[in-house]
Tab-separated table of C-alpha atoms in Angstrom:
chain	number	residue	atom	x	y	z
A	176	UNK	CA	0.000	0.000	0.000
A	177	UNK	CA	2.780	2.436	0.791
A	178	UNK	CA	4.254	2.053	-2.682
A	179	UNK	CA	0.849	2.543	-4.294
A	180	UNK	CA	0.157	5.603	-2.183
A	181	UNK	CA	3.526	7.112	-3.073
A	182	UNK	CA	2.714	6.856	-6.786
A	183	UNK	CA	-0.938	7.854	-6.576
A	184	UNK	CA	-2.038	10.763	-8.792
A	185	UNK	CA	-2.595	12.954	-5.729
A	186	UNK	CA	0.881	12.242	-4.346
A	187	UNK	CA	2.415	12.852	-7.747
A	188	UNK	CA	0.612	16.192	-8.105
A	189	UNK	CA	1.737	17.264	-4.647
A	190	UNK	CA	5.355	16.320	-5.375
A	191	UNK	CA	5.269	18.243	-8.639
A	192	UNK	CA	3.675	21.221	-6.929
A	193	UNK	CA	6.285	21.362	-4.170
A	194	UNK	CA	9.060	21.003	-6.727
A	195	UNK	CA	7.655	23.884	-8.759
A	196	UNK	CA	7.342	25.931	-5.566
A	197	UNK	CA	10.975	25.221	-4.657
A	198	UNK	CA	12.079	26.411	-8.081
A	199	UNK	CA	10.077	29.610	-7.779
A	200	UNK	CA	11.388	30.276	-4.281
A	201	UNK	CA	14.947	29.818	-5.524
A	202	UNK	CA	14.389	32.755	-7.858
A	203	UNK	CA	13.140	35.105	-5.146
A	204	UNK	CA	15.253	37.836	-3.602
A	205	UNK	CA	14.367	38.696	-0.028
A	206	UNK	CA	14.459	42.321	1.167
A	207	UNK	CA	17.477	42.964	3.371
A	208	UNK	CA	15.974	45.543	5.722
A	209	UNK	CA	15.238	45.652	8.526
A	210	UNK	CA	17.821	43.141	9.682
A	211	UNK	CA	15.635	41.680	12.465
A	212	UNK	CA	13.216	40.428	9.818
A	213	UNK	CA	15.741	38.250	7.994
A	214	UNK	CA	15.181	35.026	10.010
A	215	UNK	CA	11.410	35.652	10.039
A	216	UNK	CA	11.382	36.049	6.267
A	217	UNK	CA	13.286	32.803	5.819
A	218	UNK	CA	10.891	31.004	8.159
A	219	UNK	CA	7.979	32.296	6.051
A	220	UNK	CA	9.613	30.906	2.908
A	221	UNK	CA	9.970	27.559	4.665
A	222	UNK	CA	6.228	27.617	5.384
A	223	UNK	CA	5.522	28.381	1.748
A	224	UNK	CA	7.815	25.568	0.622
A	225	UNK	CA	5.993	23.097	2.875
A	226	UNK	CA	2.516	23.850	1.461
A	227	UNK	CA	3.305	25.004	-2.063
A	228	UNK	CA	1.835	27.822	-4.088
A	229	UNK	CA	-1.984	27.730	-4.185
A	230	UNK	CA	-3.621	25.568	-6.803
A	231	UNK	CA	-7.104	25.606	-8.352
A	232	UNK	CA	-7.580	22.052	-7.030
A	233	UNK	CA	-7.275	23.250	-3.416
A	234	UNK	CA	-10.559	23.139	-1.524
A	235	UNK	CA	-10.555	26.850	-0.704
A	236	UNK	CA	-9.397	27.923	-4.185
A	237	UNK	CA	-12.068	26.056	-6.160
A	238	UNK	CA	-13.930	29.245	-7.040
A	239	UNK	CA	-10.992	31.619	-7.566
A	240	UNK	CA	-7.958	31.160	-9.816
A	241	UNK	CA	-4.836	31.839	-7.693
A	242	UNK	CA	-2.520	32.020	-10.711
A	243	UNK	CA	-3.853	35.495	-11.413
A	244	UNK	CA	-2.464	36.647	-8.055
A	245	UNK	CA	0.977	35.003	-8.176
A	246	UNK	CA	1.999	34.970	-11.853
A	247	UNK	CA	5.463	36.294	-12.582
A	248	UNK	CA	4.171	38.966	-14.947
A	249	UNK	CA	2.013	41.815	-13.682
A	250	UNK	CA	-0.659	42.797	-16.156
A	251	UNK	CA	-0.728	46.597	-16.472
A	252	UNK	CA	-3.824	48.218	-15.040
A	253	UNK	CA	-4.894	51.674	-16.047
A	254	UNK	CA	-4.936	54.102	-13.130
A	255	UNK	CA	-8.538	55.031	-12.410
A	256	UNK	CA	-8.912	58.748	-11.770
A	257	UNK	CA	-11.680	59.846	-9.424
A	258	UNK	CA	-12.629	63.406	-10.246
A	259	UNK	CA	-16.249	63.505	-9.131
A	260	UNK	CA	-15.867	62.588	-5.462
A	261	UNK	CA	-14.298	64.224	-2.411
A	262	UNK	CA	-11.470	62.298	-0.696
A	263	UNK	CA	-12.453	59.503	1.668
A	264	UNK	CA	-13.197	60.456	5.273
A	265	UNK	CA	-13.027	64.155	4.505
A	266	UNK	CA	-13.776	66.135	7.640
A	267	UNK	CA	-12.814	63.291	9.995
A	268	UNK	CA	-9.850	64.100	12.216
A	269	UNK	CA	-7.303	61.326	11.636
A	270	UNK	CA	-3.614	60.573	11.471
A	271	UNK	CA	-2.857	60.160	7.754
A	272	UNK	CA	-0.111	57.860	6.445
A	273	UNK	CA	0.231	57.799	2.653
A	274	UNK	CA	1.873	55.362	0.251
A	275	UNK	CA	2.260	55.791	-3.516
A	276	UNK	CA	2.787	52.510	-5.390
A	277	UNK	CA	3.851	50.995	-2.068
A	278	UNK	CA	6.443	53.707	-1.312
A	279	UNK	CA	5.870	55.784	1.821
A	280	UNK	CA	5.376	59.496	1.147
A	281	UNK	CA	6.698	61.297	4.213
A	282	UNK	CA	5.977	64.743	2.782
A	283	UNK	CA	2.292	63.929	2.308
A	284	UNK	CA	1.879	62.083	5.609
A	285	UNK	CA	1.405	63.249	9.169
A	286	UNK	CA	4.187	62.718	11.735
A	287	UNK	CA	4.395	59.143	13.029
A	288	UNK	CA	3.209	60.022	16.513
A	289	UNK	CA	0.034	60.178	18.511
A	290	UNK	CA	-1.251	60.002	22.064
A	291	UNK	CA	-1.325	56.389	23.193
A	292	UNK	CA	0.460	55.298	20.010
A	293	UNK	CA	3.885	54.026	19.052
A	294	UNK	CA	4.186	53.981	15.252
A	295	UNK	CA	7.125	52.830	13.167
A	296	UNK	CA	7.486	52.033	9.491
A	297	UNK	CA	8.404	48.428	8.878
A	298	UNK	CA	11.236	49.461	6.568
A	299	UNK	CA	12.704	51.836	9.172
A	300	UNK	CA	12.287	49.786	12.352
A	301	UNK	CA	15.307	49.159	14.565
A	302	UNK	CA	16.930	45.751	14.969
A	303	UNK	CA	15.379	45.373	18.431
A	304	UNK	CA	11.664	45.873	18.131
A	305	UNK	CA	8.552	44.618	19.933
A	306	UNK	CA	7.132	43.465	16.600
A	307	UNK	CA	9.822	40.807	16.309
A	308	UNK	CA	7.714	38.659	18.648
A	309	UNK	CA	4.578	39.131	16.545
A	310	UNK	CA	5.562	39.492	12.887
A	311	UNK	CA	4.607	36.310	11.070
A	312	UNK	CA	3.410	34.628	14.283
A	313	UNK	CA	-0.323	34.807	13.564
A	314	UNK	CA	0.243	34.212	9.877
A	315	UNK	CA	2.154	31.026	10.750
A	316	UNK	CA	-0.641	29.919	13.062
A	317	UNK	CA	-3.144	30.591	10.309
A	318	UNK	CA	-1.539	27.986	8.033
A	319	UNK	CA	-3.567	25.295	9.818
A	320	UNK	CA	-6.016	23.744	9.325
A	321	UNK	CA	-6.123	25.536	5.943
A	322	UNK	CA	-2.919	26.616	4.224
A	323	UNK	CA	-2.567	30.340	3.441
A	324	UNK	CA	0.410	30.331	1.034
A	325	UNK	CA	-0.127	33.887	-0.211
A	326	UNK	CA	0.130	35.158	3.365
A	327	UNK	CA	3.410	33.277	3.897
A	328	UNK	CA	4.728	34.755	0.652
A	329	UNK	CA	3.742	38.203	1.898
A	330	UNK	CA	5.587	37.711	5.204
A	331	UNK	CA	8.705	36.818	3.236
A	332	UNK	CA	8.603	39.628	0.679
A	333	UNK	CA	6.861	42.605	2.316
A	334	UNK	CA	8.860	45.768	1.695
A	335	UNK	CA	6.976	48.137	3.988
A	336	UNK	CA	4.040	48.614	6.332
A	337	UNK	CA	3.372	50.049	9.752
A	338	UNK	CA	4.070	48.677	13.209
A	339	UNK	CA	1.581	50.110	15.688
A	340	UNK	CA	1.577	49.606	19.437
A	341	UNK	CA	-1.470	50.967	21.262
A	342	UNK	CA	-1.105	51.754	24.948
A	343	UNK	CA	-4.370	53.606	25.594
A	344	UNK	CA	-7.701	54.570	24.097
A	345	UNK	CA	-6.857	56.367	20.859
A	346	UNK	CA	-9.722	58.605	19.751
A	347	UNK	CA	-8.070	59.737	16.516
A	348	UNK	CA	-8.188	57.050	13.800
A	349	UNK	CA	-5.020	56.011	12.005
A	350	UNK	CA	-5.715	56.331	8.277
A	351	UNK	CA	-3.634	54.338	5.785
A	352	UNK	CA	-4.044	55.807	2.296
A	353	UNK	CA	-2.813	53.889	-0.758
A	354	UNK	CA	-2.377	55.791	-4.014
A	355	UNK	CA	-1.494	54.596	-7.477
A	356	UNK	CA	0.800	56.308	-9.969
A	357	UNK	CA	2.221	53.555	-12.200
A	358	UNK	CA	0.211	51.155	-14.329
A	359	UNK	CA	2.228	48.005	-13.562
A	360	UNK	CA	3.312	48.306	-9.919
A	361	UNK	CA	3.148	45.168	-7.756
A	362	UNK	CA	3.070	45.981	-4.028
A	363	UNK	CA	3.541	43.753	-0.968
A	364	UNK	CA	2.879	45.319	2.444
A	365	UNK	CA	2.593	43.918	5.972
A	366	UNK	CA	1.162	45.700	9.030
A	367	UNK	CA	1.558	44.558	12.640
A	368	UNK	CA	-0.650	45.944	15.411
A	369	UNK	CA	-0.449	45.242	19.135
A	370	UNK	CA	-3.210	46.606	21.350
A	371	UNK	CA	-2.259	46.444	24.993
A	372	UNK	CA	-4.759	45.655	27.747
A	373	UNK	CA	-7.630	48.151	27.696
A	374	UNK	CA	-6.340	49.895	24.563
A	375	UNK	CA	-8.506	50.968	21.636
A	376	UNK	CA	-7.712	51.799	18.010
A	377	UNK	CA	-9.605	52.573	14.818
A	378	UNK	CA	-7.677	51.756	11.646
A	379	UNK	CA	-8.892	53.087	8.285
A	380	UNK	CA	-7.581	51.826	4.936
A	381	UNK	CA	-8.511	53.145	1.532
A	382	UNK	CA	-7.143	53.202	-1.967
A	383	UNK	CA	-6.383	50.878	-4.865
A	384	UNK	CA	-2.728	50.225	-3.794
A	385	UNK	CA	-1.351	48.926	-7.126
A	386	UNK	CA	-2.071	46.993	-10.315
A	387	UNK	CA	-1.534	43.930	-8.129
A	388	UNK	CA	-1.197	43.995	-4.367
A	389	UNK	CA	-0.744	41.703	-1.385
A	390	UNK	CA	-1.638	43.074	2.050
A	391	UNK	CA	-1.405	41.358	5.441
A	392	UNK	CA	-2.485	42.707	8.829
A	393	UNK	CA	-1.614	40.866	12.050
A	394	UNK	CA	-3.419	42.123	15.159
A	395	UNK	CA	-2.944	41.107	18.781
A	396	UNK	CA	-5.795	42.492	20.893
A	397	UNK	CA	-5.050	42.357	24.629
A	398	UNK	CA	-7.592	41.741	27.374
A	399	UNK	CA	-10.479	44.225	27.212
A	400	UNK	CA	-8.904	45.881	24.174
A	401	UNK	CA	-10.811	47.098	21.106
A	402	UNK	CA	-9.877	47.158	17.433
A	403	UNK	CA	-12.052	48.802	14.785
A	404	UNK	CA	-11.058	48.273	11.164
A	405	UNK	CA	-12.650	49.844	8.077
A	406	UNK	CA	-11.210	49.121	4.639
A	407	UNK	CA	-12.379	50.702	1.384
A	408	UNK	CA	-10.871	49.248	-1.758
A	409	UNK	CA	-10.460	51.626	-4.700
A	410	UNK	CA	-12.543	51.594	-7.853
A	411	UNK	CA	-9.737	50.707	-10.292
A	412	UNK	CA	-11.404	48.346	-12.748
A	413	UNK	CA	-8.288	46.331	-13.641
A	414	UNK	CA	-6.630	45.895	-10.256
A	415	UNK	CA	-5.986	42.553	-8.559
A	416	UNK	CA	-5.725	42.364	-4.778
A	417	UNK	CA	-5.135	39.799	-2.054
A	418	UNK	CA	-5.644	40.726	1.606
A	419	UNK	CA	-5.296	38.788	4.859
A	420	UNK	CA	-6.423	39.792	8.340
A	421	UNK	CA	-5.086	37.671	11.215
A	422	UNK	CA	-6.323	38.574	14.695
A	423	UNK	CA	-6.022	37.005	18.146
A	424	UNK	CA	-8.360	38.321	20.845
A	425	UNK	CA	-7.879	38.247	24.597
A	426	UNK	CA	-10.379	38.160	27.444
A	427	UNK	CA	-13.282	40.566	26.988
A	428	UNK	CA	-11.717	42.053	23.866
A	429	UNK	CA	-13.559	43.280	20.791
A	430	UNK	CA	-12.872	43.368	17.058
A	431	UNK	CA	-15.035	44.888	14.328
A	432	UNK	CA	-13.904	44.825	10.708
A	433	UNK	CA	-15.751	46.108	7.641
A	434	UNK	CA	-14.628	46.051	4.011
A	435	UNK	CA	-16.225	47.885	1.090
A	436	UNK	CA	-15.191	46.792	-2.410
A	437	UNK	CA	-16.363	48.484	-5.591
A	438	UNK	CA	-15.187	47.073	-8.915
A	439	UNK	CA	-11.768	45.612	-9.644
A	440	UNK	CA	-10.761	42.617	-11.730
A	441	UNK	CA	-10.032	40.211	-8.857
A	442	UNK	CA	-10.234	40.644	-5.079
A	443	UNK	CA	-9.590	37.908	-2.491
A	444	UNK	CA	-10.105	38.953	1.142
A	445	UNK	CA	-9.233	36.379	3.806
A	446	UNK	CA	-9.724	36.688	7.564
A	447	UNK	CA	-8.583	34.322	10.325
A	448	UNK	CA	-9.750	35.200	13.835
A	449	UNK	CA	-9.059	33.398	17.120
A	450	UNK	CA	-11.273	34.169	20.119
A	451	UNK	CA	-8.793	33.069	22.765
A	452	UNK	CA	-10.129	34.818	25.862
A	453	UNK	CA	-13.443	34.458	27.644
A	454	UNK	CA	-16.121	36.937	26.603
A	455	UNK	CA	-14.477	38.107	23.398
A	456	UNK	CA	-16.405	39.523	20.430
A	457	UNK	CA	-15.512	39.446	16.720
A	458	UNK	CA	-17.718	40.983	14.035
A	459	UNK	CA	-16.704	40.854	10.371
A	460	UNK	CA	-18.742	42.377	7.570
A	461	UNK	CA	-18.313	43.185	3.919
A	462	UNK	CA	-20.205	44.879	1.093
A	463	UNK	CA	-19.134	44.324	-2.506
A	464	UNK	CA	-20.509	45.874	-5.688
A	465	UNK	CA	-19.204	45.133	-9.134
A	466	UNK	CA	-19.954	44.412	-12.761
A	467	UNK	CA	-18.361	42.900	-15.842
A	468	UNK	CA	-15.127	41.038	-15.096
A	469	UNK	CA	-15.461	41.692	-11.348
A	470	UNK	CA	-14.560	38.607	-9.261
A	471	UNK	CA	-14.816	39.057	-5.495
A	472	UNK	CA	-13.962	36.384	-2.917
A	473	UNK	CA	-14.455	36.612	0.868
A	474	UNK	CA	-12.947	33.674	2.765
A	475	UNK	CA	-13.374	33.749	6.568
A	476	UNK	CA	-12.346	31.334	9.341
A	477	UNK	CA	-13.279	32.127	12.957
A	478	UNK	CA	-12.160	29.851	15.793
A	479	UNK	CA	-13.853	29.954	19.207
A	480	UNK	CA	-11.330	28.731	21.766
A	481	UNK	CA	-12.768	30.181	24.987
A	482	UNK	CA	-16.228	30.211	26.590
A	483	UNK	CA	-18.796	32.965	26.313
A	484	UNK	CA	-17.572	34.497	23.037
A	485	UNK	CA	-19.589	35.965	20.182
A	486	UNK	CA	-18.798	36.042	16.479
A	487	UNK	CA	-20.780	37.550	13.629
A	488	UNK	CA	-20.196	37.368	9.876
A	489	UNK	CA	-22.348	39.442	7.516
A	490	UNK	CA	-21.293	39.575	3.855
A	491	UNK	CA	-23.381	40.887	0.973
A	492	UNK	CA	-22.638	41.355	-2.713
A	493	UNK	CA	-24.426	43.237	-5.470
A	494	UNK	CA	-23.496	41.804	-8.872
A	495	UNK	CA	-24.358	42.679	-12.447
A	496	UNK	CA	-23.252	42.171	-16.043
A	497	UNK	CA	-21.555	38.799	-15.476
A	498	UNK	CA	-19.774	39.558	-12.186
A	499	UNK	CA	-18.877	36.679	-9.831
A	500	UNK	CA	-19.099	36.692	-6.038
A	501	UNK	CA	-17.659	34.078	-3.677
A	502	UNK	CA	-18.152	33.557	0.047
A	503	UNK	CA	-16.445	30.823	2.068
A	504	UNK	CA	-17.058	31.171	5.788
A	505	UNK	CA	-16.405	28.808	8.660
A	506	UNK	CA	-17.069	28.884	12.396
A	507	UNK	CA	-15.043	26.376	14.425
A	508	UNK	CA	-16.129	25.900	18.044
A	509	UNK	CA	-13.649	23.977	20.167
A	510	UNK	CA	-14.756	21.830	23.090
A	511	UNK	CA	-13.735	24.389	25.705
A	512	UNK	CA	-15.761	27.144	24.046
A	513	UNK	CA	-19.088	26.598	25.805
A	514	UNK	CA	-21.776	29.298	25.595
A	515	UNK	CA	-20.578	30.319	22.138
A	516	UNK	CA	-22.807	32.565	20.052
A	517	UNK	CA	-21.843	32.268	16.383
A	518	UNK	CA	-23.760	33.862	13.507
A	519	UNK	CA	-23.038	33.839	9.794
A	520	UNK	CA	-24.940	35.314	6.861
A	521	UNK	CA	-23.942	35.597	3.204
A	522	UNK	CA	-26.280	37.009	0.575
A	523	UNK	CA	-26.128	38.243	-2.979
A	524	UNK	CA	-28.342	40.470	-5.073
A	525	UNK	CA	-28.081	39.499	-8.755
A	526	UNK	CA	-29.071	42.345	-11.046
A	527	UNK	CA	-29.081	40.196	-14.186
A	528	UNK	CA	-29.041	36.533	-15.164
A	529	UNK	CA	-25.342	36.411	-16.102
A	530	UNK	CA	-24.004	36.844	-12.558
A	531	UNK	CA	-22.919	34.089	-10.193
A	532	UNK	CA	-22.752	33.796	-6.428
A	533	UNK	CA	-20.840	30.805	-5.052
A	534	UNK	CA	-21.172	30.176	-1.315
A	535	UNK	CA	-19.730	27.621	1.081
A	536	UNK	CA	-20.907	28.242	4.687
A	537	UNK	CA	-19.580	25.861	7.353
A	538	UNK	CA	-20.028	25.074	11.042
A	539	UNK	CA	-17.755	22.693	12.978
A	540	UNK	CA	-18.819	22.379	16.617
A	541	UNK	CA	-17.280	20.329	19.425
A	542	UNK	CA	-18.945	22.105	22.376
A	543	UNK	CA	-22.453	21.111	23.491
A	544	UNK	CA	-23.827	24.408	24.851
A	545	UNK	CA	-23.748	26.778	21.907
A	546	UNK	CA	-25.961	28.929	19.692
A	547	UNK	CA	-24.687	28.862	16.118
A	548	UNK	CA	-26.380	29.490	12.789
A	549	UNK	CA	-25.539	30.175	9.183
A	550	UNK	CA	-27.501	31.053	6.084
A	551	UNK	CA	-26.825	31.937	2.461
A	552	UNK	CA	-29.244	33.246	-0.167
A	553	UNK	CA	-29.211	34.712	-3.668
A	554	UNK	CA	-31.957	36.554	-5.450
A	555	UNK	CA	-33.123	39.396	-7.627
A	556	UNK	CA	-34.675	42.696	-6.645
A	557	UNK	CA	-38.031	41.973	-5.039
A	558	UNK	CA	-40.705	42.900	-7.565
A	559	UNK	CA	-43.332	43.502	-4.882
A	560	UNK	CA	-41.091	45.964	-3.076
A	561	UNK	CA	-40.230	47.652	-6.372
A	562	UNK	CA	-43.929	47.928	-7.260
A	563	UNK	CA	-44.671	49.404	-3.819
A	564	UNK	CA	-42.144	52.206	-4.345
A	565	UNK	CA	-43.191	52.819	-7.966
A	566	UNK	CA	-46.827	53.033	-6.898
A	567	UNK	CA	-45.886	55.857	-4.557
A	568	UNK	CA	-44.261	57.935	-7.248
A	569	UNK	CA	-40.625	56.858	-6.864
A	570	UNK	CA	-38.916	56.647	-10.303
A	571	UNK	CA	-37.799	53.132	-11.236
A	572	UNK	CA	-34.039	53.727	-11.078
A	573	UNK	CA	-34.329	55.570	-7.766
A	574	UNK	CA	-36.522	52.778	-6.394
A	575	UNK	CA	-33.959	50.140	-7.398
A	576	UNK	CA	-31.207	52.188	-5.778
A	577	UNK	CA	-33.134	52.417	-2.521
A	578	UNK	CA	-33.691	48.657	-2.493
A	579	UNK	CA	-30.012	47.949	-3.102
A	580	UNK	CA	-28.982	50.320	-0.317
A	581	UNK	CA	-31.503	48.676	2.010
A	582	UNK	CA	-30.060	45.272	1.095
A	583	UNK	CA	-26.528	46.382	2.063
A	584	UNK	CA	-27.552	48.320	5.183
A	585	UNK	CA	-26.987	45.399	7.568
A	586	UNK	CA	-23.279	45.288	6.724
A	587	UNK	CA	-22.894	49.007	7.422
A	588	UNK	CA	-24.425	48.513	10.857
A	589	UNK	CA	-21.170	46.828	11.868
A	590	UNK	CA	-19.302	50.157	11.564
A	591	UNK	CA	-19.083	51.667	15.036
A	592	UNK	CA	-18.656	55.340	14.109
A	593	UNK	CA	-21.658	56.912	12.420
A	594	UNK	CA	-19.590	59.513	10.538
A	595	UNK	CA	-17.572	56.734	8.894
A	596	UNK	CA	-20.712	54.709	8.142
A	597	UNK	CA	-22.289	57.756	6.523
A	598	UNK	CA	-19.236	58.151	4.282
A	599	UNK	CA	-19.705	54.523	3.190
A	600	UNK	CA	-23.380	55.135	2.351
A	601	UNK	CA	-22.378	58.109	0.207
A	602	UNK	CA	-19.876	55.980	-1.752
A	603	UNK	CA	-22.446	53.274	-2.339
A	604	UNK	CA	-25.077	55.710	-3.566
A	605	UNK	CA	-22.675	57.369	-6.013
A	606	UNK	CA	-21.601	53.985	-7.400
A	607	UNK	CA	-25.230	53.086	-7.997
A	608	UNK	CA	-25.942	56.440	-9.626
A	609	UNK	CA	-23.065	55.910	-12.055
A	610	UNK	CA	-24.211	52.386	-12.890
A	611	UNK	CA	-27.955	52.973	-13.018
């Protein structure tokens, strides 16, 4: 049997895959700064070598072609100019950090300082740094039970990012702004955030980053700490993006993350959350709107390790003109995690018959005193609701817009600050007006 197993088609494919991965790794050149990252980068490459580059046959890549995110050649993407909208979060007091094609722009950014904050650029960090104990740690943990090879590749190759240590309640959000200048830039960035006990931070991200980008955020939330995260991905029609959020939560801690995606050629957002302390809360939500060649993939894995924790996943997509939406969400409840409250919802609104929504919701429960549920639906605009609005004098296009906004409203409820949520509603309405 051992000889047969060694020559089975699956074993042969795996051997060929790992060999191809080894050859690709041999051609990579690791960044040399900062020096403290060198052994961590090499360890990340070892993780990549052990699992191989992602393949369309992998269970969690069945609906999305990974070759488009890791090919050697970067397909140029025209820079999308936004001339009819004010900048994101205008009027909100925030600490602004700006990158152009992945290069930090000190002259356009605010000073790297704030009350209750320690901020350092990854590229400029000293050889002895608190992040040395965290960089790559959560990413490495996230390789099981499902491999995340693109995250390991990011840990090895990231050229910049921010390292943020939060020591108190920070009222002023940290705003990471990604701008594009070149048509063929490929950017790899890695952020590390440590929120000490009782600390609180709001992190804002917006912009298209590059023609192709890989972004990783690792967050350690201490006991009774709070992390709010709002990401808005730019409207560049040709961009390709891969993002990973890894977060470990302590006792009584709280995480809320919301992502808004509008257009783009290919977007894959992954999130791996561990509720490791009693009474922790993790809410993840996303709203996606796209048409044509738009392919949007949300893949989420939440692990309940401690009792009395709550998790919530709410993801909705509005698709038209042949766009494809993917949702893969899992809640894992370990035996020790009694009194778990886990909720998952994924829905799509298909505005024509050429769109697709592919969903794979999962629950894996080993505790016996839990409340867990999941649901996934797809459908068109409700004709009865549309008739109701039309009968009251609302023009058809305006009525459809109102119904779409109502459909997405539940995801926006996960944004803690109303001024930020209102900015999101404005973006959604303007997208719908342009595409009506």
